[in-house]
mmCIF file of C-alpha atoms in Angstrom:
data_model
loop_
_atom_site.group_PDB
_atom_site.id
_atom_site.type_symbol
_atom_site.label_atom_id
_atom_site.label_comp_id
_atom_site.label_asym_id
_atom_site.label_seq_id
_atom_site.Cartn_x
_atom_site.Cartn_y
_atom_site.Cartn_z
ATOM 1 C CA UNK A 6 29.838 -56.755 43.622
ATOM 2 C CA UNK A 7 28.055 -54.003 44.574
ATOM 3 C CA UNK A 8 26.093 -52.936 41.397
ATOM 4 C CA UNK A 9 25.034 -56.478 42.221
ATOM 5 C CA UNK A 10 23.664 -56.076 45.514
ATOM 6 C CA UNK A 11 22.029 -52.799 45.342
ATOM 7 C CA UNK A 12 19.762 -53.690 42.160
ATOM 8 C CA UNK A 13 21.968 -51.707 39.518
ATOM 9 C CA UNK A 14 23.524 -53.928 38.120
ATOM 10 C CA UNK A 15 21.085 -54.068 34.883
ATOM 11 C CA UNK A 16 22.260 -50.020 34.741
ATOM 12 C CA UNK A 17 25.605 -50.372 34.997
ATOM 13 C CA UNK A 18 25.636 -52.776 31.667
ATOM 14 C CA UNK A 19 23.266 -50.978 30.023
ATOM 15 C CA UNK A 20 25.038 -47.735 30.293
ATOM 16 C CA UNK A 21 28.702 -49.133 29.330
ATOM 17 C CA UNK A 22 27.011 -50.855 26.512
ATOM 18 C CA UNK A 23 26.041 -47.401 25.552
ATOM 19 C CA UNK A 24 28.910 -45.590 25.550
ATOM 20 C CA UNK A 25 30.608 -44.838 21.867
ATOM 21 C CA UNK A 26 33.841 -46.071 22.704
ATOM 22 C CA UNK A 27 34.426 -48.890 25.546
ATOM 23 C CA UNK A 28 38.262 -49.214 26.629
ATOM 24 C CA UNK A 29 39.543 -52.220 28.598
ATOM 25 C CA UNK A 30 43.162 -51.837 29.730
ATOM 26 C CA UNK A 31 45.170 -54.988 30.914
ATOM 27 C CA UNK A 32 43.051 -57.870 30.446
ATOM 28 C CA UNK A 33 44.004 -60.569 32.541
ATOM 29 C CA UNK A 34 46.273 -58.635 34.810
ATOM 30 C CA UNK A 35 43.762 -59.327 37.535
ATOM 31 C CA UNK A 36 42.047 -61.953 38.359
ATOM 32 C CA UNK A 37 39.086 -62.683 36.400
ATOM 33 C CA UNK A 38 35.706 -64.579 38.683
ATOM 34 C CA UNK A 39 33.411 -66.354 36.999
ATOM 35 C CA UNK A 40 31.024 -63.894 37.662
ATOM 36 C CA UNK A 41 33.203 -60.922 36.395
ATOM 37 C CA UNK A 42 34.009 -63.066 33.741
ATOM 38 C CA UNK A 43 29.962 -63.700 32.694
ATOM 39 C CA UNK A 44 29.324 -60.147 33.297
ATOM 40 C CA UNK A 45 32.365 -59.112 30.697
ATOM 41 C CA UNK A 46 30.685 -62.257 28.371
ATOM 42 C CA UNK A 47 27.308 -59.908 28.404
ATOM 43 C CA UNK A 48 28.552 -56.788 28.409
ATOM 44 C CA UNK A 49 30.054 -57.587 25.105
ATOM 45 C CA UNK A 50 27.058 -59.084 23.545
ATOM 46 C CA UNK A 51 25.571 -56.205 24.568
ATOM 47 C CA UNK A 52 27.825 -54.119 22.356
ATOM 48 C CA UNK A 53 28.218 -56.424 19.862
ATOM 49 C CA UNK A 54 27.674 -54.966 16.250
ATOM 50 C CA UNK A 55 26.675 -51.603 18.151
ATOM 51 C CA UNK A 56 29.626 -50.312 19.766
ATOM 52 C CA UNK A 57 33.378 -49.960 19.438
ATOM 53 C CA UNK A 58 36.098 -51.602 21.921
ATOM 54 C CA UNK A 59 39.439 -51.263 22.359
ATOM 55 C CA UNK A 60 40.979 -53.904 24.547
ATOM 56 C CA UNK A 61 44.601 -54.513 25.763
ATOM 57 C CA UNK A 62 46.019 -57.431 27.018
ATOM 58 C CA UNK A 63 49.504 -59.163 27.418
ATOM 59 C CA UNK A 64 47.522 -63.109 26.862
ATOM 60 C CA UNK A 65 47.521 -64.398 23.224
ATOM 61 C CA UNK A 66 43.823 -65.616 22.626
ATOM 62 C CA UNK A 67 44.331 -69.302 23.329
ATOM 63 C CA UNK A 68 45.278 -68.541 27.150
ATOM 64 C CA UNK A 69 41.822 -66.376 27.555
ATOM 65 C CA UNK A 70 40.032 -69.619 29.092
ATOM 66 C CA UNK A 71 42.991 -69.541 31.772
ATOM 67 C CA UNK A 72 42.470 -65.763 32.114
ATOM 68 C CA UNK A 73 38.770 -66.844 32.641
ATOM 69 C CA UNK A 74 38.771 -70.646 34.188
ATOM 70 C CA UNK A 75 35.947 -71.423 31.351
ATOM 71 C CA UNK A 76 37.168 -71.894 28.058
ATOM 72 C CA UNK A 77 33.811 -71.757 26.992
ATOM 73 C CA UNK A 78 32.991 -68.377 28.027
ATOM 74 C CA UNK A 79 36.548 -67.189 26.563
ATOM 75 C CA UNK A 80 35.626 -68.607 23.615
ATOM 76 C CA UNK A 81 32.649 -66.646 23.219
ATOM 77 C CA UNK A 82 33.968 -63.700 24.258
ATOM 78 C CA UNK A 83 36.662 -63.774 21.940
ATOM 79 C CA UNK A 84 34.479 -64.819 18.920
ATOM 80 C CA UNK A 85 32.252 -61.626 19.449
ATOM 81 C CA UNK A 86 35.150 -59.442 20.225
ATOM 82 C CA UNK A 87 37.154 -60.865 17.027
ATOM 83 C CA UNK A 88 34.264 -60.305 14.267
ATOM 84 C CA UNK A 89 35.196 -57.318 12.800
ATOM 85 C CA UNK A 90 38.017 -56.502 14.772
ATOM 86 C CA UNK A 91 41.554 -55.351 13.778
ATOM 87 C CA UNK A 92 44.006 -56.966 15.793
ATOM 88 C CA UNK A 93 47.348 -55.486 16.653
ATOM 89 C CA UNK A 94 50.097 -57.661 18.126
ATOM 90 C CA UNK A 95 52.645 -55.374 19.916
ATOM 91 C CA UNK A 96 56.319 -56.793 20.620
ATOM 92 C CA UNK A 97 59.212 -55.334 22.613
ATOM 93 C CA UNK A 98 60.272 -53.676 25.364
ATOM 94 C CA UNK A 99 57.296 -51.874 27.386
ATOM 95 C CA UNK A 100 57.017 -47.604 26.877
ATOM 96 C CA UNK A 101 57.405 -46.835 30.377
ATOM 97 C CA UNK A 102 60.423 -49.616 30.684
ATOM 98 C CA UNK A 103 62.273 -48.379 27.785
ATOM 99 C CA UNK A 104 62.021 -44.651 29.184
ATOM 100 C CA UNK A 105 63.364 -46.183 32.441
ATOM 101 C CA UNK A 106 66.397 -47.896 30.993
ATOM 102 C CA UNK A 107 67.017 -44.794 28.488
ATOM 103 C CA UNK A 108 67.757 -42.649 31.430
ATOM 104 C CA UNK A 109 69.402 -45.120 33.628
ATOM 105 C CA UNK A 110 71.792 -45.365 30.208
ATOM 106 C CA UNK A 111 72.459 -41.167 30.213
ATOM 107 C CA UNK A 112 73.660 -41.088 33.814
#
């Protein structure tokens, strides 16, 4: 990581723990290092109780430690993350697939 190797790494967090609204898009769709997976564990404490985020992912909870190799760590993610959240599951076809099959139906 580079924020790692050139000393601003401390910044980085500090500034995204900052921000009014934090967005994570497709958790899990990578893979997830330990390290990025420690750093995502403190950014979150860091926010904790202070700051709003919205995160999506296509893993119910109980495959995070997969997502993560360390069940601990996605077990204290999640417990942070779930405190006073409001969860929305989200089932069917994907917005961008359904457009796709809507026009393939028209021609």
């Amino acid at each position: 990581m580079l924020s790692a190797r050139d000393g601003s790494l401390a910044d980085k967090l500090l500034g995204y723990s900052r921000l009014n609204l934090l967005i994570i898009d497709e958790l899990g769709y990578m893979p997830v290092s330990k390290e990025q997976a420690n750093l995502l564990f403190r950014l979150v404490s860091m926010r904790y109780e202070k700051g709003s985020i919205i995160l999506t992912s296509n893993y119910n909870f109980n495959e995070w430690g997969e997502i993560f190799s360390d069940q601990v760590v996605a077990a204290a993610i999640i417990d942070r993350l779930v405190h006073h959240a409001r969860i929305f599951y989200i089932n069917g076809t994907s917005y961008r697939l359904k457009g796709k099959l809507k026009a393939a139906n028209n021609l």
